[in-house]
Amino acid sequence: MIKEIIIGAFIISFLCSFFINAVARGIARKNNILIDLPDKNRKFHKRATPLTGGISIYLGSILSIYLMQILGIFSIEQSYFQHAILVCGAIIVIIFLFDDAIELNSLFRLLIQIFIALVFVIWSDAYLINLGDLFGFGFIVLNKPLSLIFTTFCIVGVMNAFNMIDGINGLCSGLVFIAMLILGIFYNGFIYTQMIFAVGAIAGFLIFNLGIIGKKRWVFLGDHGSNLLGFLTAMAMIGASQELVFDFSPVTALWLIAVPLLDCIGLILKRLLRGVGPFTADRNHLHHKLMAKGYSANTTLIIILCLSMFASFLGIVLQEMFNDTISFYCFVIFSLGFYYFSHVFSQTDKLELAND
């Protein structure tokens, strides 16, 4: 019965998202609003494309939840955590839709992210308190004031990580899809609630974003979409890692979002060392480096998604077979390897340009 409910939730959320994506895309094109125009600097798509993916995923998730409740197929126990996700998600969509339309100042965007994170943590009472035994000297447990700061920092960091990696079709949404799906498979507590609806809604969006039904029907996430998916991912990780009934360690969450997280941290550090703002746009993301080596956008997408799946399953294996400490130090080694190969790719590109 449970499997049937999960499959039903996925199918309904997929269909709702697919329908809303089609409608929202049509409205955007007809009224010439929320349209992303190509340029020769960072946007290399060949046609004007609607930025309606995020709002469609959000509305698709909400509509599917209420449809299943109305039909009596599924009921979700109401809680402050769920209310906070719905309201904060709506705030993200509304405010960052304006960002997609008129490009808000980067500092203002950051302040909005901090505000939303604070509202969520205080309202839902979802704090990152127990970080696990990371260093082998005992569990790291934060007091509530310190936890408020740390949890807010983590939420904002994850939102920016997924927002910054949203550079090619299917990448940001694909990474979130993988993280939530794997978390749902190994952590049953969440797969029965919002997670399965989000996974289905993302799948409905990917049909358009990947051009499966034709490139003329492309839809992009937009900043509101990437911020929403980053927020939802952070919520899933926080909820799972702090739930005492199920065995999901906070360090395992790092493995599930390793690729966007490490890409974001590396970029910010490089930008600060160059003396430019941490949110200054450039072409130094992992996907940029792979495409500079001659890989197509689709091949680049597959490579990065496979890397994310490898990291996720490695994190799960380390949690199941070993402990937090070994998993954390393995993550440090993985991070060093990630940055080493990323640096090698950059140096190779520079040598090729010099030889040319």
mmCIF file of N, CA and C in Angstrom, residues 169-257:
data_model
loop_
_atom_site.group_PDB
_atom_site.id
_atom_site.type_symbol
_atom_site.label_atom_id
_atom_site.label_comp_id
_atom_site.label_asym_id
_atom_site.label_seq_id
_atom_site.Cartn_x
_atom_site.Cartn_y
_atom_site.Cartn_z
ATOM 1 N N ASN A 169 21.167 23.299 -18.886
ATOM 2 C CA ASN A 169 19.860 22.663 -18.709
ATOM 3 C C ASN A 169 19.962 21.348 -17.942
ATOM 4 N N GLY A 170 19.114 21.215 -16.935
ATOM 5 C CA GLY A 170 19.023 19.970 -16.185
ATOM 6 C C GLY A 170 20.013 19.823 -15.058
ATOM 7 N N LEU A 171 20.956 20.753 -14.906
ATOM 8 C CA LEU A 171 22.021 20.554 -13.918
ATOM 9 C C LEU A 171 21.533 20.783 -12.493
ATOM 10 N N CYS A 172 21.055 21.982 -12.196
ATOM 11 C CA CYS A 172 20.586 22.278 -10.841
ATOM 12 C C CYS A 172 19.441 21.351 -10.447
ATOM 13 N N SER A 173 18.433 21.266 -11.290
ATOM 14 C CA SER A 173 17.271 20.421 -10.981
ATOM 15 C C SER A 173 17.651 18.947 -10.931
ATOM 16 N N GLY A 174 18.576 18.520 -11.787
ATOM 17 C CA GLY A 174 19.024 17.129 -11.779
ATOM 18 C C GLY A 174 19.758 16.775 -10.502
ATOM 19 N N LEU A 175 20.596 17.692 -10.018
ATOM 20 C CA LEU A 175 21.331 17.459 -8.776
ATOM 21 C C LEU A 175 20.381 17.373 -7.582
ATOM 22 N N VAL A 176 19.376 18.243 -7.558
ATOM 23 C CA VAL A 176 18.385 18.201 -6.477
ATOM 24 C C VAL A 176 17.563 16.920 -6.567
ATOM 25 N N PHE A 177 17.177 16.544 -7.776
ATOM 26 C CA PHE A 177 16.409 15.313 -8.000
ATOM 27 C C PHE A 177 17.159 14.105 -7.442
ATOM 28 N N ILE A 178 18.454 14.013 -7.750
ATOM 29 C CA ILE A 178 19.275 12.892 -7.276
ATOM 30 C C ILE A 178 19.388 12.898 -5.754
ATOM 31 N N ALA A 179 19.685 14.077 -5.180
ATOM 32 C CA ALA A 179 19.857 14.175 -3.728
ATOM 33 C C ALA A 179 18.581 13.775 -2.994
ATOM 34 N N MET A 180 17.442 14.294 -3.447
ATOM 35 C CA MET A 180 16.175 13.994 -2.771
ATOM 36 C C MET A 180 15.748 12.546 -2.981
ATOM 37 N N LEU A 181 15.979 12.032 -4.179
ATOM 38 C CA LEU A 181 15.590 10.650 -4.456
ATOM 39 C C LEU A 181 16.402 9.673 -3.610
ATOM 40 N N ILE A 182 17.719 9.888 -3.555
ATOM 41 C CA ILE A 182 18.580 9.009 -2.757
ATOM 42 C C ILE A 182 18.257 9.140 -1.271
ATOM 43 N N LEU A 183 18.033 10.372 -0.824
ATOM 44 C CA LEU A 183 17.664 10.579 0.577
ATOM 45 C C LEU A 183 16.340 9.886 0.885
ATOM 46 N N GLY A 184 15.410 9.961 -0.061
ATOM 47 C CA GLY A 184 14.119 9.319 0.138
ATOM 48 C C GLY A 184 14.209 7.813 0.187
ATOM 49 N N ILE A 185 15.077 7.238 -0.649
ATOM 50 C CA ILE A 185 15.233 5.780 -0.696
ATOM 51 C C ILE A 185 15.816 5.251 0.614
ATOM 52 N N PHE A 186 16.815 5.965 1.133
ATOM 53 C CA PHE A 186 17.509 5.475 2.330
ATOM 54 C C PHE A 186 16.937 6.038 3.628
ATOM 55 N N TYR A 187 16.074 7.043 3.492
ATOM 56 C CA TYR A 187 15.515 7.674 4.694
ATOM 57 C C TYR A 187 14.003 7.754 4.524
ATOM 58 N N ASN A 188 13.307 6.730 4.994
ATOM 59 C CA ASN A 188 11.872 6.595 4.732
ATOM 60 C C ASN A 188 11.013 7.686 5.363
ATOM 61 N N GLY A 189 11.519 8.352 6.394
ATOM 62 C CA GLY A 189 10.703 9.347 7.081
ATOM 63 C C GLY A 189 10.270 10.497 6.209
ATOM 64 N N PHE A 190 11.049 10.835 5.212
ATOM 65 C CA PHE A 190 10.722 11.986 4.384
ATOM 66 C C PHE A 190 10.037 11.612 3.078
ATOM 67 N N ILE A 191 10.255 10.389 2.600
ATOM 68 C CA ILE A 191 9.721 10.031 1.288
ATOM 69 C C ILE A 191 8.200 10.050 1.290
ATOM 70 N N TYR A 192 7.560 9.980 2.473
ATOM 71 C CA TYR A 192 6.106 9.959 2.541
ATOM 72 C C TYR A 192 5.498 11.359 2.609
ATOM 73 N N THR A 193 6.297 12.388 2.662
ATOM 74 C CA THR A 193 5.747 13.740 2.781
ATOM 75 C C THR A 193 6.111 14.592 1.579
ATOM 76 N N GLN A 194 6.643 15.805 1.831
ATOM 77 C CA GLN A 194 6.863 16.730 0.723
ATOM 78 C C GLN A 194 7.893 16.262 -0.291
ATOM 79 N N MET A 195 8.827 15.409 0.117
ATOM 80 C CA MET A 195 9.927 15.067 -0.777
ATOM 81 C C MET A 195 9.456 14.417 -2.066
ATOM 82 N N ILE A 196 8.560 13.443 -1.970
ATOM 83 C CA ILE A 196 8.123 12.742 -3.174
ATOM 84 C C ILE A 196 7.377 13.682 -4.110
ATOM 85 N N PHE A 197 6.666 14.664 -3.540
ATOM 86 C CA PHE A 197 5.959 15.635 -4.376
ATOM 87 C C PHE A 197 6.954 16.545 -5.094
ATOM 88 N N ALA A 198 8.015 16.929 -4.397
ATOM 89 C CA ALA A 198 9.046 17.759 -5.021
ATOM 90 C C ALA A 198 9.765 16.995 -6.123
ATOM 91 N N VAL A 199 10.073 15.722 -5.873
ATOM 92 C CA VAL A 199 10.755 14.892 -6.872
ATOM 93 C C VAL A 199 9.898 14.768 -8.129
ATOM 94 N N GLY A 200 8.607 14.510 -7.959
ATOM 95 C CA GLY A 200 7.714 14.402 -9.107
ATOM 96 C C GLY A 200 7.587 15.708 -9.863
ATOM 97 N N ALA A 201 7.495 16.822 -9.122
ATOM 98 C CA ALA A 201 7.370 18.135 -9.758
ATOM 99 C C ALA A 201 8.634 18.493 -10.534
ATOM 100 N N ILE A 202 9.789 18.139 -9.999
ATOM 101 C CA ILE A 202 11.049 18.387 -10.708
ATOM 102 C C ILE A 202 11.094 17.569 -11.992
ATOM 103 N N ALA A 203 10.632 16.326 -11.927
ATOM 104 C CA ALA A 203 10.607 15.473 -13.120
ATOM 105 C C ALA A 203 9.725 16.084 -14.202
ATOM 106 N N GLY A 204 8.574 16.645 -13.803
ATOM 107 C CA GLY A 204 7.695 17.304 -14.761
ATOM 108 C C GLY A 204 8.356 18.497 -15.415
ATOM 109 N N PHE A 205 9.135 19.246 -14.638
ATOM 110 C CA PHE A 205 9.876 20.390 -15.178
ATOM 111 C C PHE A 205 10.971 19.948 -16.135
ATOM 112 N N LEU A 206 11.669 18.861 -15.799
ATOM 113 C CA LEU A 206 12.791 18.399 -16.621
ATOM 114 C C LEU A 206 12.361 18.013 -18.034
ATOM 115 N N ILE A 207 11.118 17.601 -18.211
ATOM 116 C CA ILE A 207 10.616 17.288 -19.550
ATOM 117 C C ILE A 207 10.762 18.502 -20.464
ATOM 118 N N PHE A 208 10.496 19.685 -19.913
ATOM 119 C CA PHE A 208 10.628 20.922 -20.683
ATOM 120 C C PHE A 208 12.072 21.411 -20.705
ATOM 121 N N ASN A 209 12.724 21.378 -19.557
ATOM 122 C CA ASN A 209 14.065 21.936 -19.434
ATOM 123 C C ASN A 209 15.095 21.210 -20.287
ATOM 124 N N LEU A 210 14.926 19.905 -20.453
ATOM 125 C CA LEU A 210 15.858 19.115 -21.256
ATOM 126 C C LEU A 210 15.439 19.030 -22.722
ATOM 127 N N GLY A 211 14.341 19.675 -23.058
ATOM 128 C CA GLY A 211 13.902 19.674 -24.450
ATOM 129 C C GLY A 211 13.413 18.326 -24.931
ATOM 130 N N ILE A 212 12.898 17.496 -24.018
ATOM 131 C CA ILE A 212 12.446 16.151 -24.386
ATOM 132 C C ILE A 212 11.266 16.212 -25.355
ATOM 133 N N ILE A 213 10.428 17.238 -25.218
ATOM 134 C CA ILE A 213 9.299 17.394 -26.138
ATOM 135 C C ILE A 213 9.570 18.508 -27.153
ATOM 136 N N GLY A 214 10.854 18.805 -27.356
ATOM 137 C CA GLY A 214 11.237 19.801 -28.348
ATOM 138 C C GLY A 214 11.889 21.018 -27.724
ATOM 139 N N LYS A 215 12.987 21.484 -28.323
ATOM 140 C CA LYS A 215 13.714 22.628 -27.786
ATOM 141 C C LYS A 215 12.908 23.922 -27.865
ATOM 142 N N LYS A 216 11.926 23.965 -28.768
ATOM 143 C CA LYS A 216 11.082 25.150 -28.865
ATOM 144 C C LYS A 216 10.209 25.311 -27.627
ATOM 145 N N ARG A 217 10.093 24.254 -26.841
ATOM 146 C CA ARG A 217 9.280 24.298 -25.616
ATOM 147 C C ARG A 217 10.151 24.354 -24.362
ATOM 148 N N TRP A 218 11.394 24.756 -24.520
ATOM 149 C CA TRP A 218 12.305 24.892 -23.386
ATOM 150 C C TRP A 218 11.712 25.793 -22.297
ATOM 151 N N VAL A 219 12.028 25.461 -21.061
ATOM 152 C CA VAL A 219 11.708 26.298 -19.909
ATOM 153 C C VAL A 219 12.924 26.285 -18.993
ATOM 154 N N PHE A 220 13.296 27.438 -18.452
ATOM 155 C CA PHE A 220 14.409 27.527 -17.510
ATOM 156 C C PHE A 220 13.876 27.669 -16.091
ATOM 157 N N LEU A 221 14.724 27.304 -15.116
ATOM 158 C CA LEU A 221 14.362 27.427 -13.701
ATOM 159 C C LEU A 221 14.192 28.876 -13.279
ATOM 160 N N GLY A 222 15.114 29.718 -13.708
ATOM 161 C CA GLY A 222 15.173 31.074 -13.196
ATOM 162 C C GLY A 222 15.826 31.092 -11.829
ATOM 163 N N ASP A 223 16.222 32.274 -11.368
ATOM 164 C CA ASP A 223 16.814 32.386 -10.034
ATOM 165 C C ASP A 223 15.817 31.980 -8.951
ATOM 166 N N HIS A 224 14.534 32.269 -9.184
ATOM 167 C CA HIS A 224 13.531 31.882 -8.172
ATOM 168 C C HIS A 224 13.447 30.361 -8.059
ATOM 169 N N GLY A 225 13.658 29.667 -9.172
ATOM 170 C CA GLY A 225 13.609 28.209 -9.152
ATOM 171 C C GLY A 225 14.819 27.584 -8.497
ATOM 172 N N SER A 226 16.010 28.072 -8.839
ATOM 173 C CA SER A 226 17.230 27.504 -8.255
ATOM 174 C C SER A 226 17.309 27.795 -6.759
ATOM 175 N N ASN A 227 16.862 28.991 -6.348
ATOM 176 C CA ASN A 227 16.836 29.305 -4.914
ATOM 177 C C ASN A 227 15.814 28.440 -4.183
ATOM 178 N N LEU A 228 14.668 28.211 -4.818
ATOM 179 C CA LEU A 228 13.647 27.356 -4.211
ATOM 180 C C LEU A 228 14.161 25.932 -4.033
ATOM 181 N N LEU A 229 14.794 25.383 -5.064
ATOM 182 C CA LEU A 229 15.297 24.011 -4.976
ATOM 183 C C LEU A 229 16.421 23.896 -3.952
ATOM 184 N N GLY A 230 17.278 24.916 -3.877
ATOM 185 C CA GLY A 230 18.319 24.921 -2.854
ATOM 186 C C GLY A 230 17.722 24.945 -1.457
ATOM 187 N N PHE A 231 16.686 25.754 -1.291
ATOM 188 C CA PHE A 231 15.996 25.846 0.002
ATOM 189 C C PHE A 231 15.355 24.510 0.372
ATOM 190 N N LEU A 232 14.644 23.888 -0.565
ATOM 191 C CA LEU A 232 13.988 22.608 -0.294
ATOM 192 C C LEU A 232 15.000 21.514 0.039
ATOM 193 N N THR A 233 16.140 21.544 -0.654
ATOM 194 C CA THR A 233 17.189 20.559 -0.371
ATOM 195 C C THR A 233 17.741 20.742 1.035
ATOM 196 N N ALA A 234 17.992 21.994 1.404
ATOM 197 C CA ALA A 234 18.481 22.279 2.756
ATOM 198 C C ALA A 234 17.475 21.811 3.803
ATOM 199 N N MET A 235 16.179 22.044 3.541
ATOM 200 C CA MET A 235 15.137 21.617 4.487
ATOM 201 C C MET A 235 15.143 20.098 4.661
ATOM 202 N N ALA A 236 15.265 19.392 3.539
ATOM 203 C CA ALA A 236 15.267 17.927 3.595
ATOM 204 C C ALA A 236 16.455 17.416 4.398
ATOM 205 N N MET A 237 17.625 18.006 4.171
ATOM 206 C CA MET A 237 18.835 17.566 4.870
ATOM 207 C C MET A 237 18.762 17.869 6.365
ATOM 208 N N ILE A 238 18.265 19.053 6.704
ATOM 209 C CA ILE A 238 18.154 19.422 8.118
ATOM 210 C C ILE A 238 17.162 18.504 8.828
ATOM 211 N N GLY A 239 15.996 18.330 8.213
ATOM 212 C CA GLY A 239 14.974 17.490 8.827
ATOM 213 C C GLY A 239 15.435 16.063 9.027
ATOM 214 N N ALA A 240 16.113 15.514 8.021
ATOM 215 C CA ALA A 240 16.563 14.118 8.105
ATOM 216 C C ALA A 240 17.690 13.942 9.110
ATOM 217 N N SER A 241 18.645 14.861 9.107
ATOM 218 C CA SER A 241 19.836 14.687 9.950
ATOM 219 C C SER A 241 19.560 14.925 11.427
ATOM 220 N N GLN A 242 18.483 15.642 11.743
ATOM 221 C CA GLN A 242 18.181 15.924 13.146
ATOM 222 C C GLN A 242 17.049 15.055 13.685
ATOM 223 N N GLU A 243 16.514 14.170 12.848
ATOM 224 C CA GLU A 243 15.455 13.251 13.285
ATOM 225 C C GLU A 243 16.081 12.069 14.018
ATOM 226 N N LEU A 244 15.688 11.879 15.271
ATOM 227 C CA LEU A 244 16.322 10.859 16.105
ATOM 228 C C LEU A 244 15.882 9.443 15.743
ATOM 229 N N VAL A 245 14.720 9.309 15.124
ATOM 230 C CA VAL A 245 14.191 7.972 14.849
ATOM 231 C C VAL A 245 14.971 7.282 13.736
ATOM 232 N N PHE A 246 15.499 8.057 12.796
ATOM 233 C CA PHE A 246 16.166 7.480 11.638
ATOM 234 C C PHE A 246 17.654 7.811 11.657
ATOM 235 N N ASP A 247 18.433 6.921 11.093
ATOM 236 C CA ASP A 247 19.887 7.045 11.134
ATOM 237 C C ASP A 247 20.394 7.744 9.876
ATOM 238 N N PHE A 248 20.393 9.061 9.921
ATOM 239 C CA PHE A 248 20.946 9.846 8.818
ATOM 240 C C PHE A 248 21.848 10.910 9.421
ATOM 241 N N SER A 249 23.135 10.789 9.173
ATOM 242 C CA SER A 249 24.110 11.670 9.804
ATOM 243 C C SER A 249 24.246 12.985 9.041
ATOM 244 N N PRO A 250 24.505 14.093 9.741
ATOM 245 C CA PRO A 250 24.719 15.372 9.064
ATOM 246 C C PRO A 250 25.851 15.325 8.040
ATOM 247 N N VAL A 251 26.913 14.547 8.307
ATOM 248 C CA VAL A 251 28.026 14.497 7.362
ATOM 249 C C VAL A 251 27.602 13.819 6.059
ATOM 250 N N THR A 252 26.622 12.922 6.124
ATOM 251 C CA THR A 252 26.130 12.273 4.910
ATOM 252 C C THR A 252 25.447 13.283 3.999
ATOM 253 N N ALA A 253 24.841 14.302 4.607
ATOM 254 C CA ALA A 253 24.210 15.362 3.809
ATOM 255 C C ALA A 253 25.241 16.066 2.930
ATOM 256 N N LEU A 254 26.470 16.211 3.445
ATOM 257 C CA LEU A 254 27.535 16.836 2.649
ATOM 258 C C LEU A 254 27.804 16.038 1.381
ATOM 259 N N TRP A 255 27.767 14.717 1.487
ATOM 260 C CA TRP A 255 28.014 13.863 0.323
ATOM 261 C C TRP A 255 26.907 14.018 -0.719
ATOM 262 N N LEU A 256 25.677 14.167 -0.269
ATOM 263 C CA LEU A 256 24.552 14.251 -1.196
ATOM 264 C C LEU A 256 24.544 15.556 -1.993
ATOM 265 N N ILE A 257 25.160 16.610 -1.445
ATOM 266 C CA ILE A 257 25.221 17.889 -2.162
ATOM 267 C C ILE A 257 26.672 18.287 -2.434
#
